[in-house]
Amino acid sequence: ANLDLEEGQATEAEPLAKTAADEFDKEKVADNGASAYGLLALIQLKANKLADARVSASRAVSLSQQTNYKPPRFDAAVASGRVQAAAGDPAGALRMLETVRAESVKYGYVPYDFEVRLAMGEIEMKAGKTSSGRARLAQLEKDARQKGYLRIAEKAKAAL
């Protein structure tokens, strides 16, 4: 599902992510469920299904609170922030994502730091804060390239 999303195939990705999320619910696996619902929310957002994305992001956050494992919490928070911004509250999304970013940096989760920064830069650009968005994305591109995260670097460059 994640690969399909990366390739712009939200229609193909959605049933895969939904099946995974349902299975994790059935098995009562909160951490993987949080990540699956977070991914599902991003897919639904890409497919312009805001109402569905809200439900999935909410479920992701709820499940993420049932685990102490950080990655599912980050997955849920990034999805929730992107949905919140798409729903018309970019300022609230940015505040929440800044908190998530601080936590990802504190615990050394570099990939999540980069994902959060990408989300923040894209949200800023869409919200008309182009100066801060461009600065954030340009710095992210540089940092990601230096650390070998070329997919994130290319996404940051494309968002400029």
Short mmCIF file of C-alpha atoms in Angstrom, two decimals:
data_model
loop_
_atom_site.label_atom_id
_atom_site.label_comp_id
_atom_site.label_asym_id
_atom_site.label_seq_id
_atom_site.Cartn_x
_atom_site.Cartn_y
_atom_site.Cartn_z
CA ALA A 1 0.00 0.00 0.00
CA ASN A 2 2.81 2.37 0.85
CA LEU A 3 4.55 1.68 -2.45
CA ASP A 4 1.31 2.26 -4.36
CA LEU A 5 0.84 5.55 -2.52
CA GLU A 6 4.41 6.60 -3.33
CA GLU A 7 3.71 5.86 -7.00
CA GLY A 8 0.50 7.92 -6.96
CA GLN A 9 -1.79 4.90 -7.07
CA ALA A 10 -4.16 5.74 -4.20
CA THR A 11 -6.97 3.69 -5.74
CA GLU A 12 -4.84 0.55 -5.65
CA ALA A 13 -3.35 1.36 -2.25
CA GLU A 14 -6.57 1.92 -0.31
CA PRO A 15 -7.93 -1.67 -0.25
CA LEU A 16 -4.49 -2.99 0.71
CA ALA A 17 -4.15 -0.59 3.63
CA LYS A 18 -7.77 -1.17 4.68
CA THR A 19 -7.25 -4.94 4.69
CA ALA A 20 -4.11 -4.56 6.82
CA ALA A 21 -5.83 -2.17 9.24
CA ASP A 22 -8.81 -4.52 9.59
CA GLU A 23 -6.55 -7.49 10.22
CA PHE A 24 -4.60 -5.64 12.91
CA ASP A 25 -7.90 -4.66 14.53
CA LYS A 26 -9.04 -8.28 14.45
CA GLU A 27 -5.74 -9.44 15.96
CA LYS A 28 -5.76 -6.54 18.48
CA VAL A 29 -2.29 -5.34 17.46
CA ALA A 30 -2.41 -1.66 18.36
CA ASP A 31 1.04 -0.58 17.17
CA ASN A 32 0.76 -2.03 13.67
CA GLY A 33 -2.88 -0.96 13.55
CA ALA A 34 -1.93 2.63 14.30
CA SER A 35 0.59 2.62 11.47
CA ALA A 36 -1.86 0.95 9.07
CA TYR A 37 -4.65 3.42 9.86
CA GLY A 38 -2.17 6.29 9.54
CA LEU A 39 -1.20 5.06 6.09
CA LEU A 40 -4.86 4.56 5.20
CA ALA A 41 -5.60 8.15 6.21
CA LEU A 42 -2.80 9.44 3.96
CA ILE A 43 -4.10 7.34 1.07
CA GLN A 44 -7.64 8.60 1.59
CA LEU A 45 -6.38 12.17 1.78
CA LYS A 46 -4.55 11.70 -1.53
CA ALA A 47 -7.80 10.33 -3.02
CA ASN A 48 -9.69 13.44 -1.80
CA LYS A 49 -11.72 11.45 0.74
CA LEU A 50 -11.36 13.89 3.63
CA ALA A 51 -14.20 12.46 5.75
CA ASP A 52 -12.77 8.94 5.49
CA ALA A 53 -9.26 10.25 6.18
CA ARG A 54 -10.49 11.94 9.36
CA VAL A 55 -11.98 8.66 10.61
CA SER A 56 -8.82 6.71 9.78
CA ALA A 57 -6.51 9.31 11.34
CA SER A 58 -8.62 9.37 14.48
CA ARG A 59 -8.43 5.58 14.71
CA ALA A 60 -4.67 5.73 14.16
CA VAL A 61 -4.24 8.20 17.01
CA SER A 62 -6.49 6.17 19.30
CA LEU A 63 -4.52 2.98 18.64
CA SER A 64 -1.18 4.76 18.96
CA GLN A 65 -2.10 5.78 22.51
CA GLN A 66 -2.28 2.10 23.42
CA THR A 67 1.42 1.51 22.79
CA ASN A 68 4.66 2.95 24.08
CA TYR A 69 6.41 2.18 20.80
CA LYS A 70 7.29 5.50 19.12
CA PRO A 71 7.04 4.76 15.35
CA PRO A 72 3.28 4.05 15.36
CA ARG A 73 2.75 7.22 17.37
CA PHE A 74 4.72 9.19 14.79
CA ASP A 75 2.85 7.54 11.89
CA ALA A 76 -0.49 8.41 13.47
CA ALA A 77 0.57 11.97 14.29
CA VAL A 78 1.86 12.73 10.79
CA ALA A 79 -1.36 11.43 9.27
CA SER A 80 -3.45 13.34 11.79
CA GLY A 81 -1.53 16.55 11.15
CA ARG A 82 -1.92 16.28 7.40
CA VAL A 83 -5.65 15.59 7.76
CA GLN A 84 -6.04 18.48 10.20
CA ALA A 85 -4.35 20.83 7.73
CA ALA A 86 -6.48 19.57 4.83
CA ALA A 87 -9.57 20.14 6.97
CA GLY A 88 -8.74 23.83 7.27
CA ASP A 89 -6.56 24.10 10.39
CA PRO A 90 -2.99 24.40 9.15
CA ALA A 91 -1.90 26.40 12.22
CA GLY A 92 -3.13 23.71 14.60
CA ALA A 93 -1.54 21.02 12.45
CA LEU A 94 1.79 22.82 12.48
CA ARG A 95 1.72 23.22 16.27
CA MET A 96 0.97 19.52 16.74
CA LEU A 97 3.61 18.46 14.23
CA GLU A 98 6.23 20.66 15.89
CA THR A 99 5.62 18.73 19.12
CA VAL A 100 5.97 15.44 17.25
CA ARG A 101 9.15 16.67 15.60
CA ALA A 102 10.68 17.58 18.96
CA GLU A 103 9.92 14.08 20.23
CA SER A 104 11.36 12.41 17.12
CA VAL A 105 14.56 14.43 17.49
CA LYS A 106 14.76 13.74 21.23
CA TYR A 107 14.62 9.99 20.68
CA GLY A 108 16.81 9.95 17.56
CA TYR A 109 14.20 8.94 14.98
CA VAL A 110 15.78 10.69 11.99
CA PRO A 111 13.37 9.30 9.35
CA TYR A 112 10.39 10.59 11.33
CA ASP A 113 12.06 13.95 11.88
CA PHE A 114 12.37 14.21 8.10
CA GLU A 115 8.79 13.03 7.46
CA VAL A 116 7.43 15.58 9.92
CA ARG A 117 9.53 18.37 8.44
CA LEU A 118 8.29 17.44 4.97
CA ALA A 119 4.68 17.52 6.16
CA MET A 120 5.23 20.87 7.85
CA GLY A 121 6.87 22.39 4.78
CA GLU A 122 4.10 21.18 2.49
CA ILE A 123 1.43 22.45 4.89
CA GLU A 124 3.14 25.84 5.09
CA MET A 125 3.31 26.08 1.31
CA LYS A 126 -0.39 25.24 0.91
CA ALA A 127 -1.32 27.68 3.70
CA GLY A 128 0.40 30.57 1.92
CA LYS A 129 3.42 30.68 4.23
CA THR A 130 5.70 30.24 1.26
CA SER A 131 8.75 31.92 2.76
CA SER A 132 8.91 29.67 5.81
CA GLY A 133 7.78 26.66 3.78
CA ARG A 134 10.52 27.13 1.19
CA ALA A 135 13.15 27.63 3.87
CA ARG A 136 12.03 24.50 5.72
CA LEU A 137 11.90 22.38 2.56
CA ALA A 138 15.27 23.63 1.27
CA GLN A 139 16.95 22.82 4.59
CA LEU A 140 15.22 19.45 4.68
CA GLU A 141 16.43 18.62 1.18
CA LYS A 142 19.99 19.45 2.19
CA ASP A 143 19.83 17.51 5.48
CA ALA A 144 18.15 14.48 3.91
CA ARG A 145 20.73 14.29 1.09
CA GLN A 146 23.59 14.52 3.59
CA LYS A 147 22.18 11.58 5.56
CA GLY A 148 21.28 9.51 2.50
CA TYR A 149 17.49 9.88 2.65
CA LEU A 150 17.14 10.55 -1.05
CA ARG A 151 13.38 9.85 -1.30
CA ILE A 152 12.68 12.54 1.28
CA ALA A 153 15.20 14.89 -0.35
CA GLU A 154 13.45 14.50 -3.71
CA LYS A 155 10.02 15.04 -2.16
CA ALA A 156 11.26 18.20 -0.44
CA LYS A 157 12.75 19.47 -3.69
CA ALA A 158 9.52 18.72 -5.59
CA ALA A 159 7.46 20.60 -2.99
CA LEU A 160 9.53 23.78 -3.36
#
